Structures are given as C-alpha cells and as structure tokens.
Amino acid sequence: MRDEWFIRGNVPMTKEEVRAVSIAKLEIGSRRGGGERSGKCARSILFDIGAGTGSVSVEAAVTYPDLRIAAFEKKDEAISLIRRNAEKAGVEDRVEIVPGNLPESLEQYLTGHPETAPDYVFIGGATANTAKILDLLRVPQSGIRVVINAIALESIQEVLSALRDRKIEPEISQISAARAEKAGPFHLMKGMNPVTVICFGGTVCENIALHRNGVL
C-alpha cells in the first residue's frame, strides 16, 4: 500500500519500503507463536505496539484476511488516525485499538484478555520499553515471532541489550531506501533515514515446512 493512501496527520508513519519488509519479516501464515493456537497457522493475532497511524496494522489486515490485530497507541491523534485508516480500508472489525501508555496498557490488556495472546508482534514505536514488553509477552519462552524497527543508535542499543540479556540471537537487517525527487529537468535520489529491522522467534508451521521439503 502506498504511503499516500493513508490519512497521515502529524504522526510518524512506517514508510512503505520499510513496512513491506517488516510485514514480510513477520512471516505471517508461515510461523506461529505458542499457546492454545500453537498447532494452527490460521486465525492468527498480531500486536502492533506503538502503532502510530496504524499503517502496519491496516496493511497487515488487508494482506491477511484471517489476521486479527490489537494496535497499542497512547496519542489521541494517532488513535484517531488508526481508526480512520482502518475504516477506510474496511478492516475496522479486525483492528482493535488499545489506548494508553506502554507498557502498562499491554499488561492490562494481557491480564484482561488471556485468550488473546499474540502469534506475531511488531514494535515500531516503543523501543524504550523493549525489556518490559518482552517479559510481559514471555519472550522467548512463548515462541512469538517479533519484529522491531529502530532508527536511533540508542534505540538499537536498547533493543540489542534486552535481547542479549535474554539470550536471544536476532536476525538484523538495515534498510536504506531513497526516493526520486524532481529538480528541474532532473530526478535526484533523496535518502530516507536508515531503519534497522530486528526480528526473532516463531515456529515454522508444519505444513509450510513440508512444502519446503517437497513432501506436499
């Protein structure tokens, strides 16, 4: 989905180049978390933590019709944008907005909805709370597939420190995208902030593994 499609306001948004990679790294449908749904790959649940405009929530919901999303966000303007973008895409019935400060809102939600443990987690705007969030989600024991986006060097260090303390070895990629902008008769490439994509966890679904091994 193009960035221009989303209603923006003054809230930061995961850009489409990074969004495409981040959603792909979640490996929705080919991985699963632990818990009651551990034997299934359908009807999965994604937590979008620090959801901003809701671009990841909405695009994931549009791409995967069986996916349910809980979007965690504290800012009133961002909450309004998530709601409007979900309604615009026709996925408002599958995108639940969870307001409040993190990590308290996550803790309260997990306590009040024990049946709604996630299979996938995307963290795009709460890296300062990474350690507490991982503990609340029982990572790595729960087997949840997690993708974290970070821009500032301090944020990257915060995430890697939390993972190191939990003996998690992540996959790390850095995306450096640029877009052409017209300058008179010429088109010049304008670089965007590099984004570090850190991902780990999840169990490959049996049927996907069988396909890859040529059994099915």
Tab-separated table of N, CA and C in Angstrom, residues 114-190:
chain	number	residue	atom	x	y	z
A	114	PRO	N	-6.791	-12.945	28.406
A	114	PRO	CA	-5.819	-14.049	28.397
A	114	PRO	C	-5.950	-14.945	27.167
A	115	GLU	N	-7.113	-14.915	26.524
A	115	GLU	CA	-7.325	-15.750	25.330
A	115	GLU	C	-6.759	-15.104	24.072
A	116	THR	N	-6.254	-13.871	24.184
A	116	THR	CA	-5.813	-13.124	23.013
A	116	THR	C	-4.302	-12.959	22.998
A	117	ALA	N	-3.576	-13.984	23.374
A	117	ALA	CA	-2.116	-13.931	23.285
A	117	ALA	C	-1.715	-13.875	21.815
A	118	PRO	N	-0.724	-13.057	21.474
A	118	PRO	CA	-0.372	-12.893	20.055
A	118	PRO	C	0.497	-14.012	19.516
A	119	ASP	N	0.422	-14.182	18.203
A	119	ASP	CA	1.355	-15.046	17.482
A	119	ASP	C	2.495	-14.223	16.908
A	120	TYR	N	2.189	-12.948	16.610
A	120	TYR	CA	3.152	-12.039	15.995
A	120	TYR	C	3.118	-10.705	16.729
A	121	VAL	N	4.287	-10.074	16.842
A	121	VAL	CA	4.373	-8.755	17.478
A	121	VAL	C	5.266	-7.863	16.629
A	122	PHE	N	4.751	-6.675	16.324
A	122	PHE	CA	5.552	-5.657	15.660
A	122	PHE	C	5.716	-4.485	16.614
A	123	ILE	N	6.965	-4.099	16.872
A	123	ILE	CA	7.250	-2.966	17.743
A	123	ILE	C	7.867	-1.874	16.879
A	124	GLY	N	7.104	-0.808	16.684
A	124	GLY	CA	7.589	0.272	15.833
A	124	GLY	C	7.783	1.572	16.569
A	125	GLY	N	7.278	1.667	17.806
A	125	GLY	CA	7.350	2.946	18.495
A	125	GLY	C	7.462	2.848	19.993
A	126	ALA	N	8.023	1.778	20.513
A	126	ALA	CA	8.113	1.646	21.972
A	126	ALA	C	9.416	0.960	22.372
A	127	THR	N	10.499	1.241	21.649
A	127	THR	CA	11.743	0.516	21.892
A	127	THR	C	12.323	0.794	23.277
A	128	ALA	N	11.976	1.940	23.885
A	128	ALA	CA	12.483	2.239	25.224
A	128	ALA	C	11.948	1.259	26.262
A	129	ASN	N	10.849	0.593	25.924
A	129	ASN	CA	10.230	-0.360	26.852
A	129	ASN	C	10.423	-1.809	26.409
A	130	THR	N	11.420	-2.039	25.549
A	130	THR	CA	11.594	-3.371	24.965
A	130	THR	C	11.701	-4.460	26.027
A	131	ALA	N	12.535	-4.260	27.021
A	131	ALA	CA	12.752	-5.301	28.031
A	131	ALA	C	11.455	-5.668	28.735
A	132	LYS	N	10.696	-4.675	29.181
A	132	LYS	CA	9.444	-4.935	29.884
A	132	LYS	C	8.424	-5.585	28.965
A	133	ILE	N	8.366	-5.143	27.714
A	133	ILE	CA	7.419	-5.720	26.752
A	133	ILE	C	7.732	-7.196	26.517
A	134	LEU	N	8.999	-7.512	26.335
A	134	LEU	CA	9.382	-8.911	26.111
A	134	LEU	C	9.030	-9.779	27.316
A	135	ASP	N	9.219	-9.248	28.510
A	135	ASP	CA	8.876	-10.015	29.709
A	135	ASP	C	7.370	-10.236	29.806
A	136	LEU	N	6.588	-9.217	29.490
A	136	LEU	CA	5.133	-9.360	29.532
A	136	LEU	C	4.643	-10.391	28.515
A	137	LEU	N	5.326	-10.463	27.382
A	137	LEU	CA	4.942	-11.408	26.331
A	137	LEU	C	5.591	-12.782	26.528
A	138	ARG	N	6.378	-12.918	27.596
A	138	ARG	CA	7.083	-14.170	27.913
A	138	ARG	C	7.978	-14.611	26.752
A	139	VAL	N	8.683	-13.663	26.198
A	139	VAL	CA	9.632	-13.948	25.119
A	139	VAL	C	11.000	-14.229	25.757
A	140	PRO	N	11.706	-15.298	25.331
A	140	PRO	CA	11.450	-16.137	24.168
A	140	PRO	C	10.605	-17.381	24.432
A	141	GLN	N	10.216	-17.651	25.689
A	141	GLN	CA	9.535	-18.913	26.013
A	141	GLN	C	8.242	-19.109	25.216
A	142	SER	N	7.537	-18.029	24.925
A	142	SER	CA	6.243	-18.139	24.247
A	142	SER	C	6.361	-18.492	22.779
A	143	GLY	N	7.542	-18.301	22.188
A	143	GLY	CA	7.724	-18.626	20.780
A	143	GLY	C	7.107	-17.625	19.826
A	144	ILE	N	6.741	-16.441	20.311
A	144	ILE	CA	6.129	-15.419	19.468
A	144	ILE	C	7.148	-14.919	18.437
A	145	ARG	N	6.685	-14.651	17.234
A	145	ARG	CA	7.517	-14.039	16.202
A	145	ARG	C	7.489	-12.524	16.404
A	146	VAL	N	8.666	-11.910	16.555
A	146	VAL	CA	8.762	-10.491	16.885
A	146	VAL	C	9.603	-9.772	15.833
A	147	VAL	N	9.112	-8.610	15.392
A	147	VAL	CA	9.873	-7.726	14.505
A	147	VAL	C	9.901	-6.345	15.143
A	148	ILE	N	11.092	-5.779	15.264
A	148	ILE	CA	11.280	-4.469	15.888
A	148	ILE	C	11.966	-3.539	14.900
A	149	ASN	N	11.428	-2.326	14.739
A	149	ASN	CA	12.067	-1.304	13.921
A	149	ASN	C	12.709	-0.266	14.824
A	150	ALA	N	13.943	0.121	14.515
A	150	ALA	CA	14.631	1.149	15.296
A	150	ALA	C	15.433	2.038	14.357
A	151	ILE	N	15.476	3.333	14.682
A	151	ILE	CA	16.214	4.295	13.859
A	151	ILE	C	17.415	4.838	14.614
A	152	ALA	N	17.205	5.374	15.812
A	152	ALA	CA	18.290	5.966	16.595
A	152	ALA	C	19.255	4.885	17.087
A	153	LEU	N	20.529	5.216	17.138
A	153	LEU	CA	21.531	4.270	17.623
A	153	LEU	C	21.239	3.840	19.051
A	154	GLU	N	20.754	4.776	19.863
A	154	GLU	CA	20.415	4.461	21.242
A	154	GLU	C	19.279	3.448	21.322
A	155	SER	N	18.314	3.565	20.403
A	155	SER	CA	17.195	2.607	20.373
A	155	SER	C	17.684	1.222	19.982
A	156	ILE	N	18.576	1.163	19.006
A	156	ILE	CA	19.134	-0.121	18.581
A	156	ILE	C	19.870	-0.777	19.741
A	157	GLN	N	20.671	0.015	20.462
A	157	GLN	CA	21.409	-0.498	21.620
A	157	GLN	C	20.463	-1.001	22.695
A	158	GLU	N	19.380	-0.263	22.928
A	158	GLU	CA	18.389	-0.660	23.932
A	158	GLU	C	17.798	-2.031	23.590
A	159	VAL	N	17.446	-2.213	22.338
A	159	VAL	CA	16.849	-3.474	21.902
A	159	VAL	C	17.854	-4.613	22.008
A	160	LEU	N	19.058	-4.397	21.476
A	160	LEU	CA	20.058	-5.463	21.485
A	160	LEU	C	20.458	-5.846	22.900
A	161	SER	N	20.505	-4.879	23.796
A	161	SER	CA	20.821	-5.179	25.197
A	161	SER	C	19.747	-6.065	25.816
A	162	ALA	N	18.473	-5.739	25.548
A	162	ALA	CA	17.369	-6.543	26.079
A	162	ALA	C	17.417	-7.968	25.531
A	163	LEU	N	17.755	-8.101	24.252
A	163	LEU	CA	17.833	-9.441	23.654
A	163	LEU	C	19.022	-10.226	24.199
A	164	ARG	N	20.132	-9.542	24.370
A	164	ARG	CA	21.327	-10.219	24.898
A	164	ARG	C	21.078	-10.746	26.308
A	165	ASP	N	20.375	-9.964	27.115
A	165	ASP	CA	20.072	-10.397	28.480
A	165	ASP	C	19.185	-11.640	28.494
A	166	ARG	N	18.417	-11.836	27.426
A	166	ARG	CA	17.502	-12.980	27.348
A	166	ARG	C	18.036	-14.078	26.439
A	167	LYS	N	19.301	-13.941	26.065
A	167	LYS	CA	19.986	-14.943	25.235
A	167	LYS	C	19.247	-15.192	23.922
A	168	ILE	N	18.761	-14.109	23.329
A	168	ILE	CA	18.085	-14.182	22.035
A	168	ILE	C	19.049	-13.715	20.957
A	169	GLU	N	19.252	-14.534	19.953
A	169	GLU	CA	20.107	-14.177	18.817
A	169	GLU	C	19.202	-13.742	17.660
A	170	PRO	N	19.141	-12.443	17.352
A	170	PRO	CA	18.197	-11.968	16.337
A	170	PRO	C	18.779	-11.984	14.928
A	171	GLU	N	17.883	-11.859	13.957
A	171	GLU	CA	18.269	-11.535	12.581
A	171	GLU	C	18.212	-10.011	12.482
A	172	ILE	N	19.238	-9.403	11.894
A	172	ILE	CA	19.292	-7.951	11.821
A	172	ILE	C	19.520	-7.513	10.380
A	173	SER	N	18.653	-6.620	9.908
A	173	SER	CA	18.803	-6.026	8.584
A	173	SER	C	18.708	-4.514	8.732
A	174	GLN	N	19.351	-3.803	7.828
A	174	GLN	CA	19.185	-2.351	7.800
A	174	GLN	C	18.732	-1.931	6.415
A	175	ILE	N	17.646	-1.157	6.390
A	175	ILE	CA	17.055	-0.731	5.127
A	175	ILE	C	17.406	0.731	4.893
A	176	SER	N	18.059	0.997	3.774
A	176	SER	CA	18.398	2.362	3.388
A	176	SER	C	17.718	2.644	2.054
A	177	ALA	N	16.544	3.225	2.115
A	177	ALA	CA	15.765	3.490	0.912
A	177	ALA	C	15.911	4.944	0.494
A	178	ALA	N	15.718	5.183	-0.794
A	178	ALA	CA	15.750	6.542	-1.333
A	178	ALA	C	14.661	6.674	-2.386
A	179	ARG	N	14.117	7.882	-2.491
A	179	ARG	CA	13.079	8.161	-3.474
A	179	ARG	C	13.522	9.295	-4.390
A	180	ALA	N	13.111	9.216	-5.638
A	180	ALA	CA	13.468	10.251	-6.603
A	180	ALA	C	12.598	11.488	-6.405
A	181	GLU	N	13.233	12.628	-6.411
A	181	GLU	CA	12.520	13.899	-6.372
A	181	GLU	C	12.965	14.734	-7.565
A	182	LYS	N	12.023	15.412	-8.184
A	182	LYS	CA	12.336	16.172	-9.388
A	182	LYS	C	12.993	17.498	-9.027
A	183	ALA	N	14.072	17.823	-9.720
A	183	ALA	CA	14.776	19.098	-9.574
A	183	ALA	C	14.989	19.658	-10.971
A	184	GLY	N	14.064	20.505	-11.401
A	184	GLY	CA	14.098	20.986	-12.773
A	184	GLY	C	13.870	19.828	-13.725
A	185	PRO	N	14.744	19.637	-14.719
A	185	PRO	CA	14.565	18.525	-15.669
A	185	PRO	C	15.122	17.202	-15.149
A	186	PHE	N	15.705	17.213	-13.936
A	186	PHE	CA	16.383	16.028	-13.423
A	186	PHE	C	15.594	15.377	-12.275
A	187	HIS	N	15.929	14.126	-12.024
A	187	HIS	CA	15.390	13.417	-10.877
A	187	HIS	C	16.554	13.041	-9.969
A	188	LEU	N	16.515	13.525	-8.729
A	188	LEU	CA	17.572	13.257	-7.770
A	188	LEU	C	17.057	12.331	-6.675
A	189	MET	N	17.908	11.411	-6.266
A	189	MET	CA	17.517	10.470	-5.226
A	189	MET	C	17.710	11.108	-3.859
A	190	LYS	N	16.632	11.108	-3.061
A	190	LYS	CA	16.682	11.658	-1.717
A	190	LYS	C	16.559	10.520	-0.711
